[in-house]
PDB file of C-alpha atoms and ligand atoms in Angstrom:
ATOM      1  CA  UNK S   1     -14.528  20.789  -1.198  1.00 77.00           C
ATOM      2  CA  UNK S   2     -15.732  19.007  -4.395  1.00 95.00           C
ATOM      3  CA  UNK S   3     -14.254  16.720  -6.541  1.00 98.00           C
ATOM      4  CA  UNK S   4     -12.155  17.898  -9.235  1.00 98.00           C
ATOM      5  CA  UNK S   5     -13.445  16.664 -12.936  1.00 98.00           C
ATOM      6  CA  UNK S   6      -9.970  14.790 -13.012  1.00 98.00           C
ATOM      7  CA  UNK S   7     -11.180  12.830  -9.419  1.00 98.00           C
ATOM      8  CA  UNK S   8     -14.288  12.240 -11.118  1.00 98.00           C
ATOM      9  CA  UNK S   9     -13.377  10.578 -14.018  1.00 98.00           C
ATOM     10  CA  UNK S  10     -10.849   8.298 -12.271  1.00 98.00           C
ATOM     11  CA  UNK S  11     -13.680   7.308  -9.778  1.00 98.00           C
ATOM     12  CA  UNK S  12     -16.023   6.620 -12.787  1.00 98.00           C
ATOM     13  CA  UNK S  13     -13.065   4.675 -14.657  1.00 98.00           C
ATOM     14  CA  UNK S  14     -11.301   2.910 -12.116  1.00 98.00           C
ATOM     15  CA  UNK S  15     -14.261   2.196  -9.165  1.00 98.00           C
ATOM     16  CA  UNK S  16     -12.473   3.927  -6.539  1.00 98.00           C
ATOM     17  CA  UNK S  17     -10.682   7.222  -6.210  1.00 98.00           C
ATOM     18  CA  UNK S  18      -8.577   8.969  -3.502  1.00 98.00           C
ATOM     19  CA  UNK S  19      -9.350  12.251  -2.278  1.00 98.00           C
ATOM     20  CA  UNK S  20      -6.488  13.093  -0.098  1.00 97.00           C
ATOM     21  CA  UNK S  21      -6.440  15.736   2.297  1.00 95.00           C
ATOM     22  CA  UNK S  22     -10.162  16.547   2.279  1.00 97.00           C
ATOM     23  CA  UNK S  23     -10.540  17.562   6.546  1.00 97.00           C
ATOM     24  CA  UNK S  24      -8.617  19.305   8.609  1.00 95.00           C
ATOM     25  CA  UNK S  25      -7.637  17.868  12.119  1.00 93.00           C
ATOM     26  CA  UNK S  26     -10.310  20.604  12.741  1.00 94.00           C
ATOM     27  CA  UNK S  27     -12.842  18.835  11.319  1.00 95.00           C
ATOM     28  CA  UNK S  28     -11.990  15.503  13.602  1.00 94.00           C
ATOM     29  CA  UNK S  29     -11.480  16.604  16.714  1.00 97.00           C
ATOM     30  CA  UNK S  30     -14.823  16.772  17.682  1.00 98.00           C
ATOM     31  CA  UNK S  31     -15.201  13.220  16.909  1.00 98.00           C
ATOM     32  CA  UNK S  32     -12.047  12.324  18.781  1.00 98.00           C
ATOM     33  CA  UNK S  33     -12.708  14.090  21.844  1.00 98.00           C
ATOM     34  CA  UNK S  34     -16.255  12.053  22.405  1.00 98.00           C
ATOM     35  CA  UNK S  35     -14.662   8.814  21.337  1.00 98.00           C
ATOM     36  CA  UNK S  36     -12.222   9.388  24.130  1.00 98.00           C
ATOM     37  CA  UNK S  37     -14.587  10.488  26.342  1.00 98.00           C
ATOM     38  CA  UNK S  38     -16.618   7.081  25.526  1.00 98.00           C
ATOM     39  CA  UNK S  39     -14.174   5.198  26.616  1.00 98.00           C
ATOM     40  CA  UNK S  40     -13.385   6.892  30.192  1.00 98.00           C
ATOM     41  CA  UNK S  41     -16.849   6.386  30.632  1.00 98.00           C
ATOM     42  CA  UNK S  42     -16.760   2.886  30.106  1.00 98.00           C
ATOM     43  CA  UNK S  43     -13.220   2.137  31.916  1.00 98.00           C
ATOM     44  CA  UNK S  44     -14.611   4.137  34.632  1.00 98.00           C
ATOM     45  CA  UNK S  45     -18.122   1.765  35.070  1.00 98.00           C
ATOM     46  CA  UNK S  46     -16.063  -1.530  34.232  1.00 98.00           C
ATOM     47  CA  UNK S  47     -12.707  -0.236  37.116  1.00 98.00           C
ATOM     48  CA  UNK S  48     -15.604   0.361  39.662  1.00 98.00           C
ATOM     49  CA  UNK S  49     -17.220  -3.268  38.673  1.00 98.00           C
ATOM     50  CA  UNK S  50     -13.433  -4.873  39.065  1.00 98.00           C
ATOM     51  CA  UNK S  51     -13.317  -6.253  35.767  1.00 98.00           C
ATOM     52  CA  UNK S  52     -10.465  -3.526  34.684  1.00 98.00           C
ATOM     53  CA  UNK S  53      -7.360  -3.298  37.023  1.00 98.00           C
ATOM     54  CA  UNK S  54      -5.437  -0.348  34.881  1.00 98.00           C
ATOM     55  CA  UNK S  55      -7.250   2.600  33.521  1.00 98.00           C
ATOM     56  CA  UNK S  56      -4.538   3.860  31.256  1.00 98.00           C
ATOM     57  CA  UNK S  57      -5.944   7.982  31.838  1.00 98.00           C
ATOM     58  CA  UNK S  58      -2.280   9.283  30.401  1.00 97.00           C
ATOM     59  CA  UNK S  59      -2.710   7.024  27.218  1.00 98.00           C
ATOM     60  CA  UNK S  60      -3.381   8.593  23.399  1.00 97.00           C
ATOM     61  CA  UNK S  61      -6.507   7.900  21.707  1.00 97.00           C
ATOM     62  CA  UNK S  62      -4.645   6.104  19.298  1.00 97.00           C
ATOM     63  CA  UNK S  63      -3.378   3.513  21.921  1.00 97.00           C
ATOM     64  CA  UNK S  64      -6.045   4.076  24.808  1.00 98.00           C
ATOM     65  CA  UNK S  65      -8.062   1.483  24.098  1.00 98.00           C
ATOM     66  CA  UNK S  66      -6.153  -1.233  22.930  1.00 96.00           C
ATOM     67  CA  UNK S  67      -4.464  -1.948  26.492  1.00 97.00           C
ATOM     68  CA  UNK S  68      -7.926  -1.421  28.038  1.00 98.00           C
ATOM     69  CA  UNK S  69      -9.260  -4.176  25.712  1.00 97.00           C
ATOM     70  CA  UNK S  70      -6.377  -6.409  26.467  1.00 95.00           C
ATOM     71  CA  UNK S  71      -7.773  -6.096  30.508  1.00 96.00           C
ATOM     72  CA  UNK S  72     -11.228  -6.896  29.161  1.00 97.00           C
ATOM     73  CA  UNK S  73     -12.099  -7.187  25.997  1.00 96.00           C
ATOM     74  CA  UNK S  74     -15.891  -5.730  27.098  1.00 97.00           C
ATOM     75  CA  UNK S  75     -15.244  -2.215  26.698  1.00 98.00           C
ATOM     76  CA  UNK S  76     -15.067  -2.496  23.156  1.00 97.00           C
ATOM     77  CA  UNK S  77     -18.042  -4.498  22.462  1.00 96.00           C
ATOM     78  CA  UNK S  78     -20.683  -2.579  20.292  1.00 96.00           C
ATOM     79  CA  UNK S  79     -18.482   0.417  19.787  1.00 97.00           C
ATOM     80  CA  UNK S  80     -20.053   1.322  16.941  1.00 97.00           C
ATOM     81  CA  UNK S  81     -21.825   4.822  15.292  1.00 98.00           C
ATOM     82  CA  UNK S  82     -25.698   3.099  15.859  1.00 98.00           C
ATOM     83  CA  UNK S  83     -24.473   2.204  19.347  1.00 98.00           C
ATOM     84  CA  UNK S  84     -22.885   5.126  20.315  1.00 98.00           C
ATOM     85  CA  UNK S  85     -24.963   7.913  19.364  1.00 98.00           C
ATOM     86  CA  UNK S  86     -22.505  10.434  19.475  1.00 98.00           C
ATOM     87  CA  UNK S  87     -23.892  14.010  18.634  1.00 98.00           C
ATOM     88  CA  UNK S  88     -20.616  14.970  17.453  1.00 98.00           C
ATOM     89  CA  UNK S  89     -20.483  11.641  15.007  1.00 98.00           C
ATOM     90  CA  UNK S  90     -24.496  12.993  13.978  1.00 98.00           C
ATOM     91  CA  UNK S  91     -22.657  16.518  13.248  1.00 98.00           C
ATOM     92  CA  UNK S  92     -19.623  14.548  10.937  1.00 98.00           C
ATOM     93  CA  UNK S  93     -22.109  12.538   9.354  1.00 98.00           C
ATOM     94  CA  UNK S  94     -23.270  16.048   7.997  1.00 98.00           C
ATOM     95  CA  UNK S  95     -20.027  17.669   7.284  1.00 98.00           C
ATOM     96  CA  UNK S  96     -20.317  20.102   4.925  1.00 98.00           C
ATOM     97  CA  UNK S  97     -16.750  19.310   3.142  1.00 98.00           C
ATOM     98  CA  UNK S  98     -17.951  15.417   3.129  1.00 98.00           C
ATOM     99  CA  UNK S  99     -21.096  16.427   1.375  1.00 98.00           C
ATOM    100  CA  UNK S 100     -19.598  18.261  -1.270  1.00 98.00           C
ATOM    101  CA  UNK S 101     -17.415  15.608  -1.972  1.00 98.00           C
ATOM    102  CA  UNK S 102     -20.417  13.289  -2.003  1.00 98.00           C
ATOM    103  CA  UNK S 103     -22.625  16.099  -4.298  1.00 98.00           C
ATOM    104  CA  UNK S 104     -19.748  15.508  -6.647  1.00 98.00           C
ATOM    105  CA  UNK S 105     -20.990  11.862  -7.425  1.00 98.00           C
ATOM    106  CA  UNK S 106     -24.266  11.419  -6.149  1.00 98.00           C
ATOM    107  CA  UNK S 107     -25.773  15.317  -7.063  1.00 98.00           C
ATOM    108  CA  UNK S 108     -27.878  17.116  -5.133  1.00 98.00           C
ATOM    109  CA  UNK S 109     -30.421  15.311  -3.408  1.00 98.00           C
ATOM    110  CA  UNK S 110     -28.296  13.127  -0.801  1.00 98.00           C
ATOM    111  CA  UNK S 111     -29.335  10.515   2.044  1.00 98.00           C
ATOM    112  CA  UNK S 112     -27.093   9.039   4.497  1.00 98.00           C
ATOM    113  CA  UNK S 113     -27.116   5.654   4.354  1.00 98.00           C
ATOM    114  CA  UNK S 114     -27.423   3.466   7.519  1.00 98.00           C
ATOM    115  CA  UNK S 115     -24.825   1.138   6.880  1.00 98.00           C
ATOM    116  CA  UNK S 116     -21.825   2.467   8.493  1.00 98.00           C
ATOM    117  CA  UNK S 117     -19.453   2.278  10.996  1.00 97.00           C
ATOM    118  CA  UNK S 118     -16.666   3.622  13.243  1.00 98.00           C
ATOM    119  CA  UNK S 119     -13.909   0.425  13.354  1.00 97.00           C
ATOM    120  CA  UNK S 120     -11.128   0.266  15.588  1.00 97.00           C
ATOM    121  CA  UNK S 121      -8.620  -2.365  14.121  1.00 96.00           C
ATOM    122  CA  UNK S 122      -6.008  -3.096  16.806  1.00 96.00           C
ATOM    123  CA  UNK S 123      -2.716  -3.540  16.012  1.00 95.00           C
ATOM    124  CA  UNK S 124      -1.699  -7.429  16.038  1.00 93.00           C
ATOM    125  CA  UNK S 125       2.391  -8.373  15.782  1.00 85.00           C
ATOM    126  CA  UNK S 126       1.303 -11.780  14.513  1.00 83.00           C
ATOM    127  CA  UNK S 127       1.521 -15.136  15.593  1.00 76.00           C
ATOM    128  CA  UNK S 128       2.065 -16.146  19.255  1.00 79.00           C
ATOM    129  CA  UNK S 129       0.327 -12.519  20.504  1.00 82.00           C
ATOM    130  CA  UNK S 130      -3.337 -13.297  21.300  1.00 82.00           C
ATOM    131  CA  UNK S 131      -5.606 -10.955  18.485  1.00 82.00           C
ATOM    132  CA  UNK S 132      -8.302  -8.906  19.765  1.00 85.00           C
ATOM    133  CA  UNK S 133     -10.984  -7.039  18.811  1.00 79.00           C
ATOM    134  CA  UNK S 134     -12.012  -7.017  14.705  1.00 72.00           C
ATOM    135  CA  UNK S 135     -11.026  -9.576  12.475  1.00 80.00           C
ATOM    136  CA  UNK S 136      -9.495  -8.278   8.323  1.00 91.00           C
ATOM    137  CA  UNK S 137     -12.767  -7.923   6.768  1.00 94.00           C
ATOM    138  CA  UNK S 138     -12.071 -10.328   3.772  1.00 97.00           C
ATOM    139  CA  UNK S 139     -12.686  -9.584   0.093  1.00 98.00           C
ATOM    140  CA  UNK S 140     -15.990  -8.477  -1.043  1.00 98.00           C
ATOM    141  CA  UNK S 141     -18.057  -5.881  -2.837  1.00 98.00           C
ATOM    142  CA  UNK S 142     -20.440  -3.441   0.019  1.00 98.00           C
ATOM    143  CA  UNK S 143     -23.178  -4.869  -2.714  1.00 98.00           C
ATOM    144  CA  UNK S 144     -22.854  -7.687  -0.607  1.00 97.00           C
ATOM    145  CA  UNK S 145     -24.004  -6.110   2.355  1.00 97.00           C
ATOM    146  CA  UNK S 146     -27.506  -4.572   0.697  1.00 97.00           C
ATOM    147  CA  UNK S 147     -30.206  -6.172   0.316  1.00 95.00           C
ATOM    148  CA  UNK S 148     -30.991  -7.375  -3.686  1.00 92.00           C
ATOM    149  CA  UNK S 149     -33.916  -4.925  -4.120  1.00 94.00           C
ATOM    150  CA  UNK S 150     -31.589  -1.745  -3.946  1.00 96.00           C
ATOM    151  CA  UNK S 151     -29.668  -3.097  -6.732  1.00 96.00           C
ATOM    152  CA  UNK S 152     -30.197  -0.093  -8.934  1.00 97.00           C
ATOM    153  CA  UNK S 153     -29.241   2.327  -6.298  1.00 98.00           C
ATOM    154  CA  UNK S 154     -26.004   3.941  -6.451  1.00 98.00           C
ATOM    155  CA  UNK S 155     -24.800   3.697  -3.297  1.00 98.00           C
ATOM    156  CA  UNK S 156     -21.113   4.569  -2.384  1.00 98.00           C
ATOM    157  CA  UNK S 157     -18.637   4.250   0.383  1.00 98.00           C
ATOM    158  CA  UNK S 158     -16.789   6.898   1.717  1.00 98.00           C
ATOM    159  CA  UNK S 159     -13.851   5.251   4.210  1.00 98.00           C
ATOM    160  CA  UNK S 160     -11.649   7.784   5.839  1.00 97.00           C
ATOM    161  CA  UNK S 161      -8.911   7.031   8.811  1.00 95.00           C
ATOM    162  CA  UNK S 162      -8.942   8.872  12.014  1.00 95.00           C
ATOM    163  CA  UNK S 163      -4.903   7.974  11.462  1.00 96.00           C
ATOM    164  CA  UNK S 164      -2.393   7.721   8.580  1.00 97.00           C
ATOM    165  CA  UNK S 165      -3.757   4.686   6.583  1.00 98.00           C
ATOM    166  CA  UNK S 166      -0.634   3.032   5.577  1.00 98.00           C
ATOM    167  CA  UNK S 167       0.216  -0.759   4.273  1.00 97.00           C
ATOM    168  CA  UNK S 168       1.198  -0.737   8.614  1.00 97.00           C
ATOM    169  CA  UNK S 169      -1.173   0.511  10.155  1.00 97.00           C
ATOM    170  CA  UNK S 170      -3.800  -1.791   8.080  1.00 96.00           C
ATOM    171  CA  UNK S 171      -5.038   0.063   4.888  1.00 97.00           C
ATOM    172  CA  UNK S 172      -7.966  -1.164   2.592  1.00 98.00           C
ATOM    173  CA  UNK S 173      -6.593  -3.160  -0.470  1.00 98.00           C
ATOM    174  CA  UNK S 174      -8.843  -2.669  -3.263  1.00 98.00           C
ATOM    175  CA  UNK S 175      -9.284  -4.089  -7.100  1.00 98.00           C
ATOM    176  CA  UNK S 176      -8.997  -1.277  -9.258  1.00 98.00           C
ATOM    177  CA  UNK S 177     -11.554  -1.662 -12.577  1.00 98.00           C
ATOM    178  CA  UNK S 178     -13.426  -4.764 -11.374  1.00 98.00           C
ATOM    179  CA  UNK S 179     -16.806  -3.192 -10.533  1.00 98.00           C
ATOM    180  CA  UNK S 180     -17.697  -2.994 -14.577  1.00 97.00           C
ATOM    181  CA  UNK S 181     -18.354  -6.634 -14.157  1.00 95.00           C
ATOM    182  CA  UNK S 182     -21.135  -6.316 -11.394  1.00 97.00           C
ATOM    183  CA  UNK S 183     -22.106  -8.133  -8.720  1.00 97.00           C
ATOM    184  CA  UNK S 184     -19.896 -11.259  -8.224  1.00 98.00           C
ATOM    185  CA  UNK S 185     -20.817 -14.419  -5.977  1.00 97.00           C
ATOM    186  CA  UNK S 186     -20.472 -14.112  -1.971  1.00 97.00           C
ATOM    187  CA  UNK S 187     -20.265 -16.702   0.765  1.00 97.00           C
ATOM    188  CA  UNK S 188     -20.964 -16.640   4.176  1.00 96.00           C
ATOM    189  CA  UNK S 189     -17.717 -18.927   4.735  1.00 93.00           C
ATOM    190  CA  UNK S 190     -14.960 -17.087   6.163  1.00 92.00           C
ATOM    191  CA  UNK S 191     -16.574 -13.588   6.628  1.00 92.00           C
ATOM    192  CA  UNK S 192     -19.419 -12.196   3.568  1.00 95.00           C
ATOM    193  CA  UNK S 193     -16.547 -12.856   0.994  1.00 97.00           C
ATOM    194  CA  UNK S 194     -16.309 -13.080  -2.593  1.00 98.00           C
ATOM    195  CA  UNK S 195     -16.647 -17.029  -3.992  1.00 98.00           C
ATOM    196  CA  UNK S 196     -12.917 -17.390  -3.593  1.00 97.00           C
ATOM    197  CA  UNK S 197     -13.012 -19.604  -7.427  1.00 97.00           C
ATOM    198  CA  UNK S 198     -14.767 -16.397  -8.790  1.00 97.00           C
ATOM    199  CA  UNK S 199     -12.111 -13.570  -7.324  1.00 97.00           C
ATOM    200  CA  UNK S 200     -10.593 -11.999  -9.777  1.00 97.00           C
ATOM    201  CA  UNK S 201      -6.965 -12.153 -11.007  1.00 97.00           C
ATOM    202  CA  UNK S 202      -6.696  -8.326 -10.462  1.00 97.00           C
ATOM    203  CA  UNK S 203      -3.494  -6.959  -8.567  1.00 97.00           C
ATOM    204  CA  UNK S 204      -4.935  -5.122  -5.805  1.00 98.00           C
ATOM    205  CA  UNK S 205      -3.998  -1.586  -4.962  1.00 98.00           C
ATOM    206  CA  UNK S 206      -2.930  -0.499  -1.401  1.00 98.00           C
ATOM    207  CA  UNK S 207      -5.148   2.360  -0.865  1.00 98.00           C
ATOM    208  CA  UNK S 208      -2.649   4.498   1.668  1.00 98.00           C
ATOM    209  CA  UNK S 209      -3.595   7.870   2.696  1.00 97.00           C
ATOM    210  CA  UNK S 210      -2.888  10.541   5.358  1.00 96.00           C
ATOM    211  CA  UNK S 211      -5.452  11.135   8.030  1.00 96.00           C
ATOM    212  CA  UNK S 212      -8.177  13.685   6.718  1.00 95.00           C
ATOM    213  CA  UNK S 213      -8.687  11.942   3.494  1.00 98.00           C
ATOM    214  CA  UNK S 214     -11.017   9.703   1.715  1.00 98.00           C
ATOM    215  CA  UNK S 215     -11.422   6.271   0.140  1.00 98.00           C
ATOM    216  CA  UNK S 216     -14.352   6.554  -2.088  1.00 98.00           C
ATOM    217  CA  UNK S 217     -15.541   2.990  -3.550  1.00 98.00           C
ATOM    218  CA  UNK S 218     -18.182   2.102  -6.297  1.00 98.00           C
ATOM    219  CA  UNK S 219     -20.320  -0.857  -4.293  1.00 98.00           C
ATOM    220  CA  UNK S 220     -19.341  -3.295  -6.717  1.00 98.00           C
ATOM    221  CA  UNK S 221     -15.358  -2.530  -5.992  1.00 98.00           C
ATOM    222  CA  UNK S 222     -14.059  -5.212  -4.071  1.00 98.00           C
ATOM    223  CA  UNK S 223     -11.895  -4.817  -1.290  1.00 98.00           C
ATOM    224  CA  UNK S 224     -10.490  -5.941   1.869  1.00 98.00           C
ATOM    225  CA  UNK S 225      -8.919  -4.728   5.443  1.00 97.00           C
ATOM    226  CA  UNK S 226      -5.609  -5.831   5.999  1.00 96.00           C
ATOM    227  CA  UNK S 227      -3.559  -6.792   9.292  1.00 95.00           C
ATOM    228  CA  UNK S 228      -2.631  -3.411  11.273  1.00 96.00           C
ATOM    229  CA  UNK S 229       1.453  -4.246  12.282  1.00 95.00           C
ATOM    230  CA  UNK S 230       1.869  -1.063  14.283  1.00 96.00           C
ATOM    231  CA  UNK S 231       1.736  -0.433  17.814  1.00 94.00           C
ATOM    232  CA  UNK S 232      -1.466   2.193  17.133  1.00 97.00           C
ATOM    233  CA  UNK S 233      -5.074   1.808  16.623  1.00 97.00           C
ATOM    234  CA  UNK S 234      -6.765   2.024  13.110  1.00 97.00           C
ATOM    235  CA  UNK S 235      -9.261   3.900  13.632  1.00 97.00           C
ATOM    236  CA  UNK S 236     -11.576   4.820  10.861  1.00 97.00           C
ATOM    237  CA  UNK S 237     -14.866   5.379   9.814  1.00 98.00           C
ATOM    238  CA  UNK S 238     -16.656   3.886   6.617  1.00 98.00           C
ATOM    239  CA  UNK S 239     -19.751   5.845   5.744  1.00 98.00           C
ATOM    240  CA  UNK S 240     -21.739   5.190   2.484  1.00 98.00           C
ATOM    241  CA  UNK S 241     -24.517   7.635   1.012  1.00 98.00           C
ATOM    242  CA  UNK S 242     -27.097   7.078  -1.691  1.00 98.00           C
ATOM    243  CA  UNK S 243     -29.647   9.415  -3.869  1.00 98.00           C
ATOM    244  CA  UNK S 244     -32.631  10.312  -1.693  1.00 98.00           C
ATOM    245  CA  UNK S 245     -35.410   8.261  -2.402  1.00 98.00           C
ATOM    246  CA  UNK S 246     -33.127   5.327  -4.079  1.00 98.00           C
ATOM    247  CA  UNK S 247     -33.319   1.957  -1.529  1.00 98.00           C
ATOM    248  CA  UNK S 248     -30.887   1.865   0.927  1.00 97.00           C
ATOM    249  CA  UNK S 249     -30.328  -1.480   1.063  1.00 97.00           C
ATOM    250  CA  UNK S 250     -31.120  -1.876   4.628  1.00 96.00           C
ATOM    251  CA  UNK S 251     -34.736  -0.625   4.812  1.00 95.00           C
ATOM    252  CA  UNK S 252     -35.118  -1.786   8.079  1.00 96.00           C
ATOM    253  CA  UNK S 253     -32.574   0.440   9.641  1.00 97.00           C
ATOM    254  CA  UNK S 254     -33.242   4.303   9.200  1.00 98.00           C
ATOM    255  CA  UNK S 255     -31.383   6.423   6.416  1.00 98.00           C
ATOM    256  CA  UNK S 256     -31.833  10.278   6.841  1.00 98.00           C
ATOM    257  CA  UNK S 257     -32.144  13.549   4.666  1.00 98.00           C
ATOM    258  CA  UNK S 258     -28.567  15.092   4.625  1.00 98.00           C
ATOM    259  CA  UNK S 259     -28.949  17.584   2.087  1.00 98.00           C
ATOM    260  CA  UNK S 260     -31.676  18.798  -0.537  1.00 98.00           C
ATOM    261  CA  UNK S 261     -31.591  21.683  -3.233  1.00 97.00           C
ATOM    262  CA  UNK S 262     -35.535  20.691  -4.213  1.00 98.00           C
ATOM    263  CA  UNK S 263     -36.708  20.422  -0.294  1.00 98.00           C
ATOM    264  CA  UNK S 264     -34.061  21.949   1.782  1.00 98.00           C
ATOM    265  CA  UNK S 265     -36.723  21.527   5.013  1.00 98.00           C
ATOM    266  CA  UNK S 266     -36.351  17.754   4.491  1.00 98.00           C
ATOM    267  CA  UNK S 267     -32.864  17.836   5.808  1.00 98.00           C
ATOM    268  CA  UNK S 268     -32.457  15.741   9.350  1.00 98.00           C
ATOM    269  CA  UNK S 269     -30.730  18.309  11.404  1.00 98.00           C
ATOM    270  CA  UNK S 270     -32.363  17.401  14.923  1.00 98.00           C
ATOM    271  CA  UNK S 271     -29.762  15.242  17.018  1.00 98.00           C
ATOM    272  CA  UNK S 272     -32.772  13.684  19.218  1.00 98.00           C
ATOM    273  CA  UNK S 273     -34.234  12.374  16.695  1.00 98.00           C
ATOM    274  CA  UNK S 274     -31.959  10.671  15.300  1.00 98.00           C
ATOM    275  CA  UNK S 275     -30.910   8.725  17.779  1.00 98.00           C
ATOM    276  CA  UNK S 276     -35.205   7.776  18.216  1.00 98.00           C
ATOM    277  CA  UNK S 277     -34.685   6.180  14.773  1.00 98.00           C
ATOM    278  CA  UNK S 278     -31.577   4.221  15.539  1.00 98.00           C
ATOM    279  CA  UNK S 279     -33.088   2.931  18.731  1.00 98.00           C
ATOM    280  CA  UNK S 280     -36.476   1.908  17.287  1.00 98.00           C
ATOM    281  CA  UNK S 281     -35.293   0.129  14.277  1.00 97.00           C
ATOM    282  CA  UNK S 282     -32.184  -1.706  16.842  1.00 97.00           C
ATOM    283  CA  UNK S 283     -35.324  -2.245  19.296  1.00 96.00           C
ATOM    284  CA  UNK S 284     -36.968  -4.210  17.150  1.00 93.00           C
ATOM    285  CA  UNK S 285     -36.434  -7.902  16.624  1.00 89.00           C
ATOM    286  CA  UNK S 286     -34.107  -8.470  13.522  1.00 86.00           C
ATOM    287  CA  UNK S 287     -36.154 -10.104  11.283  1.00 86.00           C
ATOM    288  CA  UNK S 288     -34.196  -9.337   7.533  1.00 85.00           C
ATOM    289  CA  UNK S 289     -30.701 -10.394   6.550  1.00 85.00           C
ATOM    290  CA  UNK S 290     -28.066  -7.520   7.053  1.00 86.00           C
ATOM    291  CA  UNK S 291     -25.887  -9.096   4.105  1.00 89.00           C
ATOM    292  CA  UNK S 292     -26.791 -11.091   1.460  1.00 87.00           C
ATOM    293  CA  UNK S 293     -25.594 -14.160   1.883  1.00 93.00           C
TER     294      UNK S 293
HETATM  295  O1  AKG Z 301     -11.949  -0.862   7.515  1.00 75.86           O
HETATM  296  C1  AKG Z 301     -11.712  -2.002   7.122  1.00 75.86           C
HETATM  297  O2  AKG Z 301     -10.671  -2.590   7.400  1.00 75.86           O
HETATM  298  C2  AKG Z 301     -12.710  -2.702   6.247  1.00 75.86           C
HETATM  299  C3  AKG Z 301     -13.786  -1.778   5.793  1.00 75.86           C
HETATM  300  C4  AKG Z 301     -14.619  -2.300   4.685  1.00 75.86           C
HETATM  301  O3  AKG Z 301     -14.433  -3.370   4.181  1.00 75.86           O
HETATM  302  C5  AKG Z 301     -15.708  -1.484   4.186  1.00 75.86           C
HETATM  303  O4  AKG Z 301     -15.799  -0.312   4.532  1.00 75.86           O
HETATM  304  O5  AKG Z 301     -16.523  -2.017   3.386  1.00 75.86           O
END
């Protein structure tokens, strides 16, 4: 499915644009399915190591995990897509209906871009209940997350819930227009956040959507996660994709081929190898920032 001409111009206009209903439940289940079957491989290692009493088997995915992590909070360390190496997630990363969308503003010679993830924001009813897992990532701009030397890269996110995104359940808030002035000011303090005396005076939008659609942001669009108040997990995934042979702004970790009109054989379609990239570059000691500040 690509954009319509109406989509496009609202992304180019207003830094961010909404493309609702995009997947099918289809298209996620795949995804789903390994997640959950992640986790029962985990609960199962940490129950037989005594460090988790309750195994929860009867639980949804969308609640699963959260009383798991309340037993011990180690099962959800490092659950993320580099960690994982899901070959379902390695399929979605290639979805052809994501792609098109993605053709529609980067054209036709596309990389995946290593700097994503799969986040599972746990609900939280507020003071006097102990938080766990992910903090509210704070506002920013993903420029801050890139190195400086891909500054004249396009690259763009692509954030999609595995759930209905709502103000409850924790949707991203985002400042609609504010990427025309570049790239503002971060600080480490508090999270890779916007200066807080250069932020905008911008009212942010609530960017709700149904499960199966897309949040598409211009890097210099800043946003923020906000607190998930309902008694199910958050899950979502925030991909970003850039021109091939544009930086990636983490040239350290490994971006791949995803699709090519000019050199179609370029395209990264074996599974093995790329989980050999991820492990190499993750092998290696970390010797770059990840964000810019
Ligand atoms: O998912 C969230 O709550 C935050 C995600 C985010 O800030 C991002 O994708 O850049």
């Amino acid at each position: 499915m690509s954009l319509s001409l109406n989509q496009i111009i609202d992304f180019q206009t207003n830094g961010y644009v909404i493309a609702e209903d995009v997947f099918t439940p289809a298209d996620w289940q795949p995804v789903i399915d390994e997640i959950e079957r992640i986790i029962s491989a985990r609960a199962v290692i940490l129950h037989a190591e005594g460090k988790l009493p309750e195994l929860h088997e009867d639980e949804p995915f969308e609640r699963r995990l959260t009383l798991l992590a309340r037993q011990c909070p180690e099962i959800a360390r490092q659950f993320d897509i580099m960690f994982l190496l899901g070959p379902a997630m390695f399929d979605f990363l290639r979805n052809d209906k994501l792609l098109s969308v993605v053709e529609s503003l980067l054209g036709r010679e596309l990389s995946c871009n290593p700097i994503q993830h799969l986040r599972h924001k746990m609900p939280w009813k507020g003071e006097g209940e102990q938080p766990i897992g992910m903090e509210n990532v704070p506002w920013h701009q993903d420029a801050a997350v890139t190195s400086d030397d891909s500054e004249a890269s396009e690259i763009i996110t692509f954030w999609m819930s595995l759930v209905d995104a709502t103000a409850e359940t924790g949707c991203m808030e985002i400042m609609p227009e504010v990427f025309k002035a570049g790239y503002l000011e971060h600080q480490a303090e508090g999270g890779t956040t916007i200066v807080p005396t250069l932020l905008p005076h911008v009212k942010p939008i609530k960017a709700e959507c149904r499960k199966g659609s897309i949040v598409i942001m211009n890097k210099y669009t800043p946003h923020r996660g906000t607190t998930n108040r309902s008694d199910i997990i958050r899950w979502s995934l925030d991909l970003r994709y850039h021109k091939t042979g544009a930086r990636s702004g983490r040239n350290f970790h490994p971006s791949f081929v995803v699709r090519s009109a000019a050199n179609p054989d370029n395209v990264l379609t074996d599974y093995n190898e790329w989980c050999r990239l991820w492990k190499e570059a993750l092998g290696k000691p970390a010797t770059q920032k990840a964000h810019r500040v």
